[in-house]
CSV table of C-alpha atoms in Angstrom, one decimal:
chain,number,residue,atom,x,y,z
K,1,UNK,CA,0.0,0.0,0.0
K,2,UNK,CA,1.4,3.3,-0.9
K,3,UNK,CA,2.6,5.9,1.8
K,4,UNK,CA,4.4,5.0,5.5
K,5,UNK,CA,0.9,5.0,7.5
K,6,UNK,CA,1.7,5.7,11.5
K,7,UNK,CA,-0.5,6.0,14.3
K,8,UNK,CA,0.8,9.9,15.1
K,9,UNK,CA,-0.4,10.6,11.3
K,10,UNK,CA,-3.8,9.3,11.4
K,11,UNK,CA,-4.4,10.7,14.7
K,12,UNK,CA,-2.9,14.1,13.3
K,13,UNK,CA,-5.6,13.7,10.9
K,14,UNK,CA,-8.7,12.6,13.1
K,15,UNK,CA,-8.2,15.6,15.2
K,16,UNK,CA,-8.0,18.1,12.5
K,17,UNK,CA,-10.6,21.2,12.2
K,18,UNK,CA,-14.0,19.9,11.4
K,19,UNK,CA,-16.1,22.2,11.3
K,20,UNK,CA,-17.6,22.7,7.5
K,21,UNK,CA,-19.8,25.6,6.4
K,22,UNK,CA,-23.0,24.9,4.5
K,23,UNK,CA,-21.5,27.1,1.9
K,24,UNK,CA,-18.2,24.4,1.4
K,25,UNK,CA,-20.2,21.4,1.0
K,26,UNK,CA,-20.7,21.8,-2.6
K,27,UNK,CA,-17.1,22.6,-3.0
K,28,UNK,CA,-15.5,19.4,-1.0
K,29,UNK,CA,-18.4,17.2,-2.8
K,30,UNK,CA,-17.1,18.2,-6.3
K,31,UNK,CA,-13.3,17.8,-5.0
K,32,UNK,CA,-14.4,14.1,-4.0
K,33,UNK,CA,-16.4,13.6,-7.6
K,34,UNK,CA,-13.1,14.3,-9.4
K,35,UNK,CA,-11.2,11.8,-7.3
K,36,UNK,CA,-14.1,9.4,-8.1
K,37,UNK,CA,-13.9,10.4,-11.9
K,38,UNK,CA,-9.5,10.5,-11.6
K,39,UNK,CA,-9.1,7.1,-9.3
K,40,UNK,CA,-6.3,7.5,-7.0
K,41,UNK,CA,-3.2,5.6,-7.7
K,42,UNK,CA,-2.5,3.1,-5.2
K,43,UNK,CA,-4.2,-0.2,-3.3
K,44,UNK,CA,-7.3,1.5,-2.5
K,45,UNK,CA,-9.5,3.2,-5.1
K,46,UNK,CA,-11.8,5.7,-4.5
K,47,UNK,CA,-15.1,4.8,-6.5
K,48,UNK,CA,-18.0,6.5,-7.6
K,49,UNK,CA,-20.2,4.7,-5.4
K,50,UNK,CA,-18.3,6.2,-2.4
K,51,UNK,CA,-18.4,9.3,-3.4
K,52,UNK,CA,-22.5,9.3,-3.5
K,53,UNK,CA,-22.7,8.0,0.1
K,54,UNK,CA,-20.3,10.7,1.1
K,55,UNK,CA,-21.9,13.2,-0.9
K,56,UNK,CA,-25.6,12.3,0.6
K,57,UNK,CA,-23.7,12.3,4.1
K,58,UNK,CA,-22.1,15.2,4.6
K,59,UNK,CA,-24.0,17.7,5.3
K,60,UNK,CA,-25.4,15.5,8.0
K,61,UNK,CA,-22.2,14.7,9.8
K,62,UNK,CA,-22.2,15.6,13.4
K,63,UNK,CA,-19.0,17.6,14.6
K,64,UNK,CA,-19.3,17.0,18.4
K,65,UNK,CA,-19.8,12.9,17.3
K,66,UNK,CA,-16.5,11.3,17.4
K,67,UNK,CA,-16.6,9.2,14.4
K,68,UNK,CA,-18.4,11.8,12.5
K,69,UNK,CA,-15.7,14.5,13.0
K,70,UNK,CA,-12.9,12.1,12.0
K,71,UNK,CA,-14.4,11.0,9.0
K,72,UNK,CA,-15.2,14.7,7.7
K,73,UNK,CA,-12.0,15.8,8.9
K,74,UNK,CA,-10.1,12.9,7.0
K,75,UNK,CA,-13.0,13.5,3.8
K,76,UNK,CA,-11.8,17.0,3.3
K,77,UNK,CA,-7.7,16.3,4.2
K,78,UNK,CA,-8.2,13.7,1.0
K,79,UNK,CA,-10.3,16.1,-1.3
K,80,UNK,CA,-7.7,18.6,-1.0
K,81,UNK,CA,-5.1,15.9,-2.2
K,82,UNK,CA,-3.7,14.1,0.9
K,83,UNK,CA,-3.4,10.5,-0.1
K,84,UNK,CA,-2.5,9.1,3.2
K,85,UNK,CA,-6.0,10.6,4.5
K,86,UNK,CA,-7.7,8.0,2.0
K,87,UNK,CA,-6.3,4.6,4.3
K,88,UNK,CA,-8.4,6.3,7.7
K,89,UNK,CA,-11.3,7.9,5.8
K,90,UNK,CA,-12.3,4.7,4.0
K,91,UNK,CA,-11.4,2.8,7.4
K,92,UNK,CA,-14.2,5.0,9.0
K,93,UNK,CA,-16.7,4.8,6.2
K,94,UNK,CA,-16.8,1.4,6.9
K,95,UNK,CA,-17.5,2.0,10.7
K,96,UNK,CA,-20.2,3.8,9.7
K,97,UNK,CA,-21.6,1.5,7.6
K,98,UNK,CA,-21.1,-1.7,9.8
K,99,UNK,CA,-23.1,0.6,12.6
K,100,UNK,CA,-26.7,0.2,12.1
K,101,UNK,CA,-27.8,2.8,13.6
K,102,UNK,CA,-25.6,5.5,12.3
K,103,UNK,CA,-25.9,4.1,8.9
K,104,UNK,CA,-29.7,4.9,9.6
K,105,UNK,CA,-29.4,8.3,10.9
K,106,UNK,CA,-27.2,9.7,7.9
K,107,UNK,CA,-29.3,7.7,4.9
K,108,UNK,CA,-32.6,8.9,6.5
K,109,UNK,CA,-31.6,12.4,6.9
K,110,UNK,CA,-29.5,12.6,3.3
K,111,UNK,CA,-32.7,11.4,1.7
K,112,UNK,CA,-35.0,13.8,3.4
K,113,UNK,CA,-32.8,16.6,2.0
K,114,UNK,CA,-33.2,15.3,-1.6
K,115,UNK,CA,-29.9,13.3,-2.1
K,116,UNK,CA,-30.8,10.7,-4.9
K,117,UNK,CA,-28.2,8.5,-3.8
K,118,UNK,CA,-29.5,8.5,0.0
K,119,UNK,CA,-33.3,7.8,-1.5
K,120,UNK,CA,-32.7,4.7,-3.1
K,121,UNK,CA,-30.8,2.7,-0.2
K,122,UNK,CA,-33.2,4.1,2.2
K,123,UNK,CA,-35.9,3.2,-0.5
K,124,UNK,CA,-34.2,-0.4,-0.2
K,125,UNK,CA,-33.7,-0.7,3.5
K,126,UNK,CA,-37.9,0.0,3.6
K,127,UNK,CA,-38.8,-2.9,1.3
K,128,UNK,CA,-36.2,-5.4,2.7
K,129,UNK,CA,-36.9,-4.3,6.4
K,130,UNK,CA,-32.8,-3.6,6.7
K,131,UNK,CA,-32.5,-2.2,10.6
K,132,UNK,CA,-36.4,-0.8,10.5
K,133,UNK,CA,-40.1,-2.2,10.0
K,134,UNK,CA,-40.5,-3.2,6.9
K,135,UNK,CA,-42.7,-0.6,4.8
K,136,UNK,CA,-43.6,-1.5,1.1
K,137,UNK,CA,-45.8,1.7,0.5
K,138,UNK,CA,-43.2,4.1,2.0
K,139,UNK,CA,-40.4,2.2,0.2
K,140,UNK,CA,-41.9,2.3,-3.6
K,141,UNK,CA,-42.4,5.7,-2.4
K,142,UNK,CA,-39.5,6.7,-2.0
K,143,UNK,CA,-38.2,4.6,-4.6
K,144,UNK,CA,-39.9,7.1,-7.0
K,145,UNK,CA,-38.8,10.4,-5.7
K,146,UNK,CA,-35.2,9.2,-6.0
K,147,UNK,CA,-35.9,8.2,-9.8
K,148,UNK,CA,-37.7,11.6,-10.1
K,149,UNK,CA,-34.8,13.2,-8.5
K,150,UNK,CA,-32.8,11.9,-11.3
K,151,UNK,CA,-30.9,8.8,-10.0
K,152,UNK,CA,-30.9,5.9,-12.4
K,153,UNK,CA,-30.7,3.2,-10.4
K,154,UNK,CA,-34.3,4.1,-8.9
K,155,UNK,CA,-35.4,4.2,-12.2
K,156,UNK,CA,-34.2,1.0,-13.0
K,157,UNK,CA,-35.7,-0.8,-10.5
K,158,UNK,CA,-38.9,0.8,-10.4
K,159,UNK,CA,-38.6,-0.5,-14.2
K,160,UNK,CA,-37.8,-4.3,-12.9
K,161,UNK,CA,-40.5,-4.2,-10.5
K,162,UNK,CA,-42.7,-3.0,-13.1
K,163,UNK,CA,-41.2,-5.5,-15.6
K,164,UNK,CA,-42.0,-8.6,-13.2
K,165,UNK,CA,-44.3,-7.9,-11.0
K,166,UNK,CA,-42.5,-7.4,-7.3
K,167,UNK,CA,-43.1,-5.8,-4.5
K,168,UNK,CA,-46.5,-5.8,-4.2
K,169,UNK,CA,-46.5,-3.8,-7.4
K,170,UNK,CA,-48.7,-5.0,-10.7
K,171,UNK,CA,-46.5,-6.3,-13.8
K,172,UNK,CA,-46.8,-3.1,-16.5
K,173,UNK,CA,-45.0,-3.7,-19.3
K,174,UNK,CA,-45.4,-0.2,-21.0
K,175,UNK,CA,-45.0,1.3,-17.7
K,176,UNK,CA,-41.5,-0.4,-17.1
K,177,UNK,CA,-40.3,0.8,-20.6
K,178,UNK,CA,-41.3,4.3,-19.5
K,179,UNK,CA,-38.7,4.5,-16.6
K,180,UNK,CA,-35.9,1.7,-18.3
K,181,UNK,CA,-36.2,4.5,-21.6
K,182,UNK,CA,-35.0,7.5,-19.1
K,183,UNK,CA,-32.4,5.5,-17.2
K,184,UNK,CA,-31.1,4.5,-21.0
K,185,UNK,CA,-31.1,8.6,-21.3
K,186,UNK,CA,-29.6,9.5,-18.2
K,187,UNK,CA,-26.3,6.7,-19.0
K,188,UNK,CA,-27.2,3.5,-16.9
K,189,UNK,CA,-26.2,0.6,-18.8
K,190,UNK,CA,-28.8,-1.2,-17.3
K,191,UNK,CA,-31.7,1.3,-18.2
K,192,UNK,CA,-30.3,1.0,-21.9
K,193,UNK,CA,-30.2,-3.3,-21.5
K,194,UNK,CA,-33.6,-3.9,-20.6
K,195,UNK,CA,-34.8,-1.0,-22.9
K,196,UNK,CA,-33.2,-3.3,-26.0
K,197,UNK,CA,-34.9,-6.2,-24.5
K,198,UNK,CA,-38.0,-4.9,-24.5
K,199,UNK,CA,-37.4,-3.4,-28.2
K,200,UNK,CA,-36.3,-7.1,-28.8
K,201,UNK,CA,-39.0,-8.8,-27.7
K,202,UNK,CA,-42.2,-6.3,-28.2
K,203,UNK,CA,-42.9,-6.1,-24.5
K,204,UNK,CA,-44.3,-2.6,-23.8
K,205,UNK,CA,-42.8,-1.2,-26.6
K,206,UNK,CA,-42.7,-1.5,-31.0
K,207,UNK,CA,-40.4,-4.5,-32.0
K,208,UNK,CA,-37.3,-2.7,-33.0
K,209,UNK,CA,-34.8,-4.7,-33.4
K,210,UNK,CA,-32.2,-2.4,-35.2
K,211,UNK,CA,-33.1,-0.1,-32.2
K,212,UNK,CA,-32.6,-2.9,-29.7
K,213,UNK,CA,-28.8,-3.5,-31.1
K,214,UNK,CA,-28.3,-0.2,-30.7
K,215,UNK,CA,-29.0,0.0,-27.2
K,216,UNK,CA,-27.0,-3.3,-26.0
K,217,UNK,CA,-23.9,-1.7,-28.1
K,218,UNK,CA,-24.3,1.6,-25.8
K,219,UNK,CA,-24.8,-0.5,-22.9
K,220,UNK,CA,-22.2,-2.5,-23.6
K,221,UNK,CA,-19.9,0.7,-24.5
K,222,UNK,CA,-21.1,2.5,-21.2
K,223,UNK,CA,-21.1,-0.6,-19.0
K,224,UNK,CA,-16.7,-1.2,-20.2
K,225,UNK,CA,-16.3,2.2,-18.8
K,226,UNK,CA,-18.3,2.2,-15.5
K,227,UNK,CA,-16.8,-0.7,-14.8
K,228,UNK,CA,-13.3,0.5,-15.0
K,229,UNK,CA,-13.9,2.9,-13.1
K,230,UNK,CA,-15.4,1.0,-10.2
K,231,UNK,CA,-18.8,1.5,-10.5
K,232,UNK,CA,-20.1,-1.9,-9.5
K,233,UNK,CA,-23.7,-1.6,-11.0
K,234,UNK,CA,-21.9,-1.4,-14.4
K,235,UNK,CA,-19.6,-4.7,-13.6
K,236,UNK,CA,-22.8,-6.5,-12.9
K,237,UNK,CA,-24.0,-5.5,-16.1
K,238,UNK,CA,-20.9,-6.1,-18.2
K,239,UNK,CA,-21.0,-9.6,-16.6
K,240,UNK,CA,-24.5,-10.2,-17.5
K,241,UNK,CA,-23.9,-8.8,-21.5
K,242,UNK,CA,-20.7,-11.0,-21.7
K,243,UNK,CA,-22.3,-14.2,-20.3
K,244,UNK,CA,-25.6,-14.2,-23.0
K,245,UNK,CA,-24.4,-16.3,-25.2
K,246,UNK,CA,-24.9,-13.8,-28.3
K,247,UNK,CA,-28.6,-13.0,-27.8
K,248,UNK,CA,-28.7,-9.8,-27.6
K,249,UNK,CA,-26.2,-9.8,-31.2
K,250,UNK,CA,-23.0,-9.3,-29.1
K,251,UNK,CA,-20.5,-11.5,-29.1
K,252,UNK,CA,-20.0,-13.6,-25.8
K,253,UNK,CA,-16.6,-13.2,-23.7
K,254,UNK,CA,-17.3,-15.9,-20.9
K,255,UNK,CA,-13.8,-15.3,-19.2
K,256,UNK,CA,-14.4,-11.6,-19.0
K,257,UNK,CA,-18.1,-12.0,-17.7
K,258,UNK,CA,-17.4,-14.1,-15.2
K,259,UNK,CA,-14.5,-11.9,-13.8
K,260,UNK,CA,-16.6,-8.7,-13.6
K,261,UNK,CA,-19.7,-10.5,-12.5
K,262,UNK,CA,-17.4,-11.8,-9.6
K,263,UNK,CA,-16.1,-8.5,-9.0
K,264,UNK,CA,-19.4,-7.2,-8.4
K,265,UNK,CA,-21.1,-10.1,-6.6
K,266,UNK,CA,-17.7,-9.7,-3.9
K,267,UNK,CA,-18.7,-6.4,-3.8
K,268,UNK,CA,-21.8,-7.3,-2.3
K,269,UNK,CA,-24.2,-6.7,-5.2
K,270,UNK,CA,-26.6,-9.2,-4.6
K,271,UNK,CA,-28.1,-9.7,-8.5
K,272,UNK,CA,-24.6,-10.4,-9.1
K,273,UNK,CA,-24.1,-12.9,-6.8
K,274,UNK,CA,-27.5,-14.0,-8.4
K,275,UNK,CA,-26.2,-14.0,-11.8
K,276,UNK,CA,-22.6,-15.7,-10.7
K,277,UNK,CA,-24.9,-18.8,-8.9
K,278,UNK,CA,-26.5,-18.9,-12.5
K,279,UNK,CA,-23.3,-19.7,-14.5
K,280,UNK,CA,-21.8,-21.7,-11.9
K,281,UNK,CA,-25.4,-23.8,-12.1
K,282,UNK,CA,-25.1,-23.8,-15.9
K,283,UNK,CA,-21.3,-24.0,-16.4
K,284,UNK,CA,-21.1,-20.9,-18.3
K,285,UNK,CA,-17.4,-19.5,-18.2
K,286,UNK,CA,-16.4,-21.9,-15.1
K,287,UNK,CA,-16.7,-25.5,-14.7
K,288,UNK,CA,-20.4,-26.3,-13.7
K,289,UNK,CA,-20.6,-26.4,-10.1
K,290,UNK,CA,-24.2,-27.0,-8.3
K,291,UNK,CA,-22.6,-26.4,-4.6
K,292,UNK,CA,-20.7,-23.3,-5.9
K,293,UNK,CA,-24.2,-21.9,-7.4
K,294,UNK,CA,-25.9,-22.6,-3.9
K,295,UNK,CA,-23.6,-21.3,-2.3
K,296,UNK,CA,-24.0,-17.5,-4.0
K,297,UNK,CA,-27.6,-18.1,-4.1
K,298,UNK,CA,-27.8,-18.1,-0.9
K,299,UNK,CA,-25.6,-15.3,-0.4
K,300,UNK,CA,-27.9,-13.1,-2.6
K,301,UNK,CA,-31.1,-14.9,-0.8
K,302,UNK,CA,-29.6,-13.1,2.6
K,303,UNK,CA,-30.3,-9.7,0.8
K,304,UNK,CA,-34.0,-10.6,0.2
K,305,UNK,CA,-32.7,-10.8,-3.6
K,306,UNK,CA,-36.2,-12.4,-5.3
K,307,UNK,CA,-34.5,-14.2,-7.7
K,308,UNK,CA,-32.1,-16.0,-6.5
K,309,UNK,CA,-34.5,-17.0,-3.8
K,310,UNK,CA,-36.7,-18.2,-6.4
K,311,UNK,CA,-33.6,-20.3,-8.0
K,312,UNK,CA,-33.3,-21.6,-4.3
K,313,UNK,CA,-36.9,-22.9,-4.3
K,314,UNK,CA,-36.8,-24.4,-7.6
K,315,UNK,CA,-32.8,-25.9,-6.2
K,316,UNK,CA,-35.3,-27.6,-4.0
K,317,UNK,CA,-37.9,-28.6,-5.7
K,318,UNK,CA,-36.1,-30.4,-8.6
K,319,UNK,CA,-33.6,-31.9,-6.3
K,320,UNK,CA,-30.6,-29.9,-8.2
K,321,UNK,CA,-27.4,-30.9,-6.5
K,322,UNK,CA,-29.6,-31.7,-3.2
K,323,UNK,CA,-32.0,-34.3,-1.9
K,324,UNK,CA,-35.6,-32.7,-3.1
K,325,UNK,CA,-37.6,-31.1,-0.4
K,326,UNK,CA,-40.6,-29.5,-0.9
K,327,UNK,CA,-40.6,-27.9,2.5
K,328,UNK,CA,-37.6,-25.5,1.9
K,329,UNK,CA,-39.3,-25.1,-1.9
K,330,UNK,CA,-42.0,-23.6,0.5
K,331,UNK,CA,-39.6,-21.8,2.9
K,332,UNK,CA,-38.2,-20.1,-0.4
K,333,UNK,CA,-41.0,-19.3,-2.2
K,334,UNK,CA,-43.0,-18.0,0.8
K,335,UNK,CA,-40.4,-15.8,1.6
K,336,UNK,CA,-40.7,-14.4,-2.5
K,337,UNK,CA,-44.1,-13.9,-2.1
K,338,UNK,CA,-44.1,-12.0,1.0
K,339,UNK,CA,-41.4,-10.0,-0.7
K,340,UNK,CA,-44.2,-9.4,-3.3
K,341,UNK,CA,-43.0,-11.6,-6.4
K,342,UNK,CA,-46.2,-12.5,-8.4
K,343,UNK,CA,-44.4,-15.9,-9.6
K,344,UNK,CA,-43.9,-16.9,-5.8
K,345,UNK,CA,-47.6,-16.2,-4.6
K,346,UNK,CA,-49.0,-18.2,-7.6
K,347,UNK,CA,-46.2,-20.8,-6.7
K,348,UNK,CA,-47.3,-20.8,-2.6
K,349,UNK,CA,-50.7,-21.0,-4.4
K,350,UNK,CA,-50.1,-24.7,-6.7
K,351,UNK,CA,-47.8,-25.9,-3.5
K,352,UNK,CA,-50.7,-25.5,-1.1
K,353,UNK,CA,-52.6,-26.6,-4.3
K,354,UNK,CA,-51.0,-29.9,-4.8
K,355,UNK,CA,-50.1,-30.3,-1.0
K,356,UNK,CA,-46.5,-30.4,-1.9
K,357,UNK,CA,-44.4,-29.7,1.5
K,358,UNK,CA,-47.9,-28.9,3.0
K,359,UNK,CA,-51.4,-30.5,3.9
K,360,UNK,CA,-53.5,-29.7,0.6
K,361,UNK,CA,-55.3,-26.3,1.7
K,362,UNK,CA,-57.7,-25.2,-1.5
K,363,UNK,CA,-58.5,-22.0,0.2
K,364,UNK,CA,-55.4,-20.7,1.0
K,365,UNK,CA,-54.2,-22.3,-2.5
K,366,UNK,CA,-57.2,-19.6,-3.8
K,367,UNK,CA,-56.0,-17.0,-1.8
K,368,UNK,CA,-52.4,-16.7,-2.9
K,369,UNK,CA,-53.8,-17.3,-6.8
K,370,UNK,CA,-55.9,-14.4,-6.2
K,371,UNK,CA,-53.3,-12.3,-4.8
K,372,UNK,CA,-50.6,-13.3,-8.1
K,373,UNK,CA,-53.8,-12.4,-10.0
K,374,UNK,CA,-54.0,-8.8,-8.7
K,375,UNK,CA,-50.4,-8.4,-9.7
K,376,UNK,CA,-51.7,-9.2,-13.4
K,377,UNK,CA,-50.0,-12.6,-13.4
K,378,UNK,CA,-51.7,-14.7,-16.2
K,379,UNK,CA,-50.8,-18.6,-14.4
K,380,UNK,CA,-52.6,-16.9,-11.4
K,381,UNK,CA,-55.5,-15.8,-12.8
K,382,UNK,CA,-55.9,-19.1,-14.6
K,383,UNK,CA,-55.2,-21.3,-11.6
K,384,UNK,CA,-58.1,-18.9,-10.1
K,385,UNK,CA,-60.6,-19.9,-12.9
K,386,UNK,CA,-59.8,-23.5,-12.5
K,387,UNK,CA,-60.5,-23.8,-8.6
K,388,UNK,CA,-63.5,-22.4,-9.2
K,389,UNK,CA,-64.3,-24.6,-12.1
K,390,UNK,CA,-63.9,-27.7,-10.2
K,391,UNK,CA,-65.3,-26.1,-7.1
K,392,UNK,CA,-62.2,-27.2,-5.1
K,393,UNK,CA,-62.0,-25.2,-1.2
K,394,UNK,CA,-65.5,-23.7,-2.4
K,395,UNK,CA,-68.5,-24.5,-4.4
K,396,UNK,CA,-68.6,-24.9,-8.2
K,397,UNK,CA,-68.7,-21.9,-10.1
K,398,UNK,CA,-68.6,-22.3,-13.9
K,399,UNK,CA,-69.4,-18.3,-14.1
K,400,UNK,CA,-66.5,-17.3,-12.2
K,401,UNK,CA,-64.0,-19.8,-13.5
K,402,UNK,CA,-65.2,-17.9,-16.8
């Protein structure tokens, strides 16, 4: 690691002047953005992603807080060009991360002030119940007024909820296009990925498929770049555009995929870790690997990730590496549903259905169909129609099954 670190200089640092007028915020934020655009030379490098939590927390740090004082006071010694102040101000970014409670304080009051960043992990800590009660309403809430503040990752996933049909929130194709279309236009690779599926494919959108190349080339394009910065949202999606096996008219680079889709899912992105379980399942760029693939599944899983809880329930189900159990198919996909996935609730639905890993129940079975119904999921509503048609849990009703 570059420089001769000592105690005496990191305490020199921590007890530095830390006061900070309102009016130098802006200034120390855009000295940290062109660090984050720069990247320091040296072991450590200081990514964009840091720089948005820093930026949504400073204006929020306390000066007579301990920890607070010494990461603004190291923040501002390394904006102004002190490398050594980098070692001790990422050190403490991390305290403040690993403490819940802090971590709360300064992502609730960053997002009240506006701060897109601070809006979409405090969107994400309400829909996963991360340190708080877990409030769906709030959450997609807030969710939006970070993608209306401009941040493209709030766009993108109120464009994959949208897309699928999570969270509580009805599958609308047309709707999902909407926000991947302005996430394309604000730069996220993602936002320009799914807007060429959807352009592939026809969902929600003309088929264009001229149009659709053209937007996996930019995402492709702006995904290299991102990721070479450090921007871990953009590894995940170079990993997922190397590892497709051409079908979005690119050509496939297994090696690299799996590299920068590991990159990402060490990060801690969790629909990398997802996407890593996938190719270790398939064998796509490593050897196939069914214990390797649980293994990250249930890494994401621990981040309420849907789909890689899904994968863990179908793991399960099929017997995929393990013996089959239907109870931990129901574990899995209960815990899905309850996370709002319309696939999982009409899943709970057949298992209850069939009395797979549970005593046959046709009421609750019609209760979960109903509930992947409302989210505009076709198997639900049909599964609906077909309890009632053979009056199963409640008496025949050839009109309604209609």
């Amino acid at each position: 690691m570059r420089g001769n670190l000592t105690l005496a200089l990191l305490l020199g640092l921590a007890l530095a002047s830390t006061a900070l007028a309102a009016d130098d915020t802006d200034a120390l934020i855009k000295q940290l953005k062109a660090r984050s655009d720069t990247r320091s030379q040296g072991d450590l490098a200081y990514t964009p992603s840091m720089h948005e939590r820093l930026a949504g927390w400073l204006p929020h740090l306390d000066p007579n807080d301990r920890l607070d004082a010494e990461l603004l006071s190291n923040t501002r010694a390394f904006a102004e060009g002190d490398i050594n102040a980098q070692v001790y101000m990422l050190y403490l970014r991390e305290a403040h991360l690993k403490s819940a409670k802090r971590r709360l304080r300064l992502t609730e009051l960053s997002a009240a002030a506006g701060h897109g960043p601070s809006m979409y992990e405090w969107a994400t800590m309400l829909l996963t119940g991360d340190g708080q009660t877990r409030d769906v309403d709030k959450g997609i809430g807030m969710m939006r007024k970070g993608a209306e503040a401009g941040y493209a990752p709030a766009m993108n996933y109120l464009g994959e909820v949208l897309r699928l049909g999570h969270n509580h929130v009805p599958r609308d194709d047309a709707a999902a296009v909407a926000w991947f279309r302005k996430a394309a236009a604000a730069g996220s690779p993602w936002g320009m990925l799914r807007l060429g599926e959807a352009m592939s494919h026809g969902r929600g959108t003309a088929t264009d498929k001229d149009g659709a190349k053209r937007q996996f080339e930019a995402a492709r394009k702006a995904a290299e770049k991102g990721a070479e910065q450090g921007d871990v949202e953009s590894m995940c999606a170079l990993g997922y555009l190397l590892t497709d096996d051409g079908e979005q008219g690119l050509t496939a680079d297994y090696d690299a995929g799996v590299k920068w889709t590991r990159k990402a899912a060490i990060a801690g992105h969790a629909y990398a870790m997802n996407l890593l379980a996938y190719l270790y399942h398939m064998g796509k760029g490593v050897e196939k690997n069914e214990n390797e693939a649980i293994r990250w599944w249930q890494k994401a899983a621990e981040q309420k990730q849907v789909n890689a809880l899904e994968w863990l329930a179908r793991v399960y189900r099929e017997g995929m590496g393990v013996p089959r159990d239907y109870g931990k198919t129901m574990k899995y996909y209960m815990e899905a549903a309850e996370l709002g996935s319309a696939f999982s609730m009409n899943e709970v639905g057949y298992l209850y259905d069939a009395g797979l890993g549970v005593s046959v129940d046709y009421k609750k079975a019609m209760s979960w169909y109903i509930k992947a119904a409302a989210m505009n999921h076709a198997m639900g509503t049909s599964n609906v129609g077909m309890l009632h048609a053979y009056g199963k849990g409640r008496p025949r009703d050839v009109k309604e099954a209609m």
